[in-house]
Amino acid sequence: MKYYLEERIGNPALFTGRQKELDFFLTWIDEIKQRKSKSTAILARRKMGKTALIERLFNITFHKNDGVIPFYYEIREETVDVVDFCLDFFLTFIYQYMAFKSRKREYLGQTPDTNFDKVKETVVKEGLDYLIDMIEKVEYTSKQGHGWILWNIVREAPKNLAASRDEFIVQMIDEFQFMNALVYRDKTMTRVFSDMAGGYLSAAESKVAPLLVTGSWVGWLLNDLMMLLPGRFRFKFLRDMPEEEAVEMTFKYSRFFDVSVTEETAYLIAQLSEGSPFYISAIIRSTYEDKDLTTVDGLADTLEFETLRTEGEIKSTWMEYVSTAFHRVNDRQAKNIVLYLSKNKNREVTRRELLEKLELEYTDAELEKKLKALVRADIIEQGASNFRYRGVQDNIFGKVFRGVYQEEIEAFESEQIRKEYLEAFEELKKKYRSLLGKFSYQKGYFAEYLILDQLLYHARSKNVLLKEMTCNLPADFKFCEYRRVWSYRYAPGFAEGFSVDIFAPAQSSAEYSIVGEVKSRDRKAFSKAEAQSFEKKLERMVTIEKLDRVVGFIFSRSGLSAEAEEYCRKRGISYSADERWLDI
Ligand SMILES: Nc1ncnc2c1ncn2[C@@H]1O[C@H](COP(=O)(O)OP(=O)(O)OP(=O)(O)O)[C@@H](O)[C@H]1O
Ligand SMILES: [Mg+2]
């Protein structure tokens, strides 16, 4: 797949998992063509990968080129007057539309040029003359300085264009909540256009150009949507990554950034991160100078650094967020309240308890208002009733918060945080060992990643041994240099959730590529039916990736059934159950 929009994730190969969400939203995008998809807001805790997800959706949709035109716009965190905002919004749209139509990536990276003559010239050059009217209307209105009218025109532009040309557009707007806070009504920059997003009341109902919005201030976003655009959006929650995706991401980041982990520490990182891609990335990429993620102590040191030291990405990110939030909430007791909830994060706390325990001098109504502001800022959560509140259910955030504010408010030992991490690790280690024990394994709970490393780093030097351990390889087979060695997820056609555990395309076309399946956590022998279903995937891989010479490889720790072995022999699929594949 080709990546058109530069993704913030950096190397596109780093994007991991989100399988369910990709499936859901790709179907949602596809169904725009049947006018079935309703505008949707993606909601999630901070840093859960909302932006990463919509940027990837943009790229897949762009690449598929299958009747839905993607438009991505991020509202930047800076003040701007409405005319400038509208021009930027509109021209970004026009350039992305041109990029899609002309398949030219270079139009995507451009900062929109407000030289309208040049814009029109480019539009004509690409044979999109029908855009000229719309562009001239925007040019004229912006020169007149009619901000409000201009907003009406540019906001409706994607929808109107789609409707008039029988096309379909998905409008992805990131940081949507900033629209009502940072755009000013005119150049004097005195009055904020505080109901700007409310303009979407009708456009958000469009079925030919529905919106997919998200933002980093989720409580605030949700509040804006409910107040200004009631009933216009569906909400879709982006949850923690499931364990297997968190583990995959840990191994992938470890390899990519050349930071070693062991199977055990990878398990601990994935678990402690509670499925947050941000935590996994921050731990692996931590700038802690003595970082050693191959031991539990080393991992605790790194986490302590990330949680308590200002150079830590986790702490600095959260502190920036929290201080902006407190500034917005503007209350001197807010820290105390958040700290109290964070210390009691395992239960809900009532307003009465807060009033009494913290000896607050507010009326209940005043406190309710302040708590509401904190909920909106995502610093605390609403409990089961309007009267109850909870600390955010994020154990690392809670520790960062205590590390900063507990000290300010009361005596605090930073040793305590380290102790808590170590205690959490003890618990997790027990869990990990019992998982291994369940299969009587010493190692190789994550066998697929060991095999991937074996292929990438050692297979060439261990050619003879690995070939000996593997049945049914072609006579002229040898392990070679691979262009990449990782699992494979077929993105553009996602609906069928197609994936294989190992994909290692050979660097030279004279050598064999490998497509493989790993079964480790299963006591049953690999069956003939499984071999058949693997063979189907293998065939699809050959077509999709245009593979000439390829070997299908099954690693099953509990062996293959006699029928499966026979089937593999007949069909030329190689296999192994030899544990030494996991020795690296
Ligand atoms: N699916 C993923 N695979 C790999 N890395 C990811 C994935 N999703 C997110 N990340 C990484 O996690 C971090 C947070 O992601 P991102 O900025 O997309 O989150 P967000 O929810 O948009 O955050 P915010 O709440 O600040 O808007 C980034 O460093 C990103 O590269
Ligand atoms: Mg984001």
PDB file of N, CA and C and ligand atoms in Angstrom, residues 8 47 49-52 174-175 214-216, ligand 2:
ATOM      1  N   ARG A   8       1.778  11.159  11.343  1.00  0.00           N
ATOM      2  CA  ARG A   8       2.588  11.612  12.470  1.00  0.00           C
ATOM      3  C   ARG A   8       3.310  10.477  13.189  1.00  0.00           C
ATOM      4  N   LYS A  47      -4.433  10.379  24.153  1.00  0.00           N
ATOM      5  CA  LYS A  47      -3.280   9.644  23.631  1.00  0.00           C
ATOM      6  C   LYS A  47      -3.568   8.175  23.331  1.00  0.00           C
ATOM      7  N   GLY A  49      -4.502   7.122  20.471  1.00  0.00           N
ATOM      8  CA  GLY A  49      -4.245   6.801  19.066  1.00  0.00           C
ATOM      9  C   GLY A  49      -5.373   7.213  18.131  1.00  0.00           C
ATOM     10  N   LYS A  50      -6.118   8.242  18.516  1.00  0.00           N
ATOM     11  CA  LYS A  50      -7.217   8.706  17.655  1.00  0.00           C
ATOM     12  C   LYS A  50      -6.665   9.291  16.361  1.00  0.00           C
ATOM     13  N   THR A  51      -5.666  10.167  16.519  1.00  0.00           N
ATOM     14  CA  THR A  51      -5.094  10.799  15.336  1.00  0.00           C
ATOM     15  C   THR A  51      -4.427   9.749  14.445  1.00  0.00           C
ATOM     16  N   ALA A  52      -3.680   8.849  15.059  1.00  0.00           N
ATOM     17  CA  ALA A  52      -3.018   7.796  14.282  1.00  0.00           C
ATOM     18  C   ALA A  52      -4.061   7.022  13.479  1.00  0.00           C
ATOM     19  N   ASP A 174      -9.872  16.715  12.886  1.00  0.00           N
ATOM     20  CA  ASP A 174      -9.195  16.415  14.155  1.00  0.00           C
ATOM     21  C   ASP A 174      -9.108  17.701  14.980  1.00  0.00           C
ATOM     22  N   GLU A 175      -9.107  17.531  16.279  1.00  0.00           N
ATOM     23  CA  GLU A 175      -9.088  18.660  17.225  1.00  0.00           C
ATOM     24  C   GLU A 175     -10.299  19.573  16.981  1.00  0.00           C
ATOM     25  N   THR A 214     -12.736  14.078  15.828  1.00  0.00           N
ATOM     26  CA  THR A 214     -12.155  13.657  17.087  1.00  0.00           C
ATOM     27  C   THR A 214     -11.339  14.811  17.642  1.00  0.00           C
ATOM     28  N   GLY A 215     -10.727  14.608  18.794  1.00  0.00           N
ATOM     29  CA  GLY A 215      -9.937  15.684  19.369  1.00  0.00           C
ATOM     30  C   GLY A 215      -9.260  15.239  20.640  1.00  0.00           C
ATOM     31  N   SER A 216      -8.251  15.991  21.052  1.00  0.00           N
ATOM     32  CA  SER A 216      -7.484  15.566  22.225  1.00  0.00           C
ATOM     33  C   SER A 216      -8.178  15.927  23.540  1.00  0.00           C
TER      34      SER A 216
HETATM   35 MG    MG B   2      -4.807  13.461  18.490  1.00  0.00          MG
END
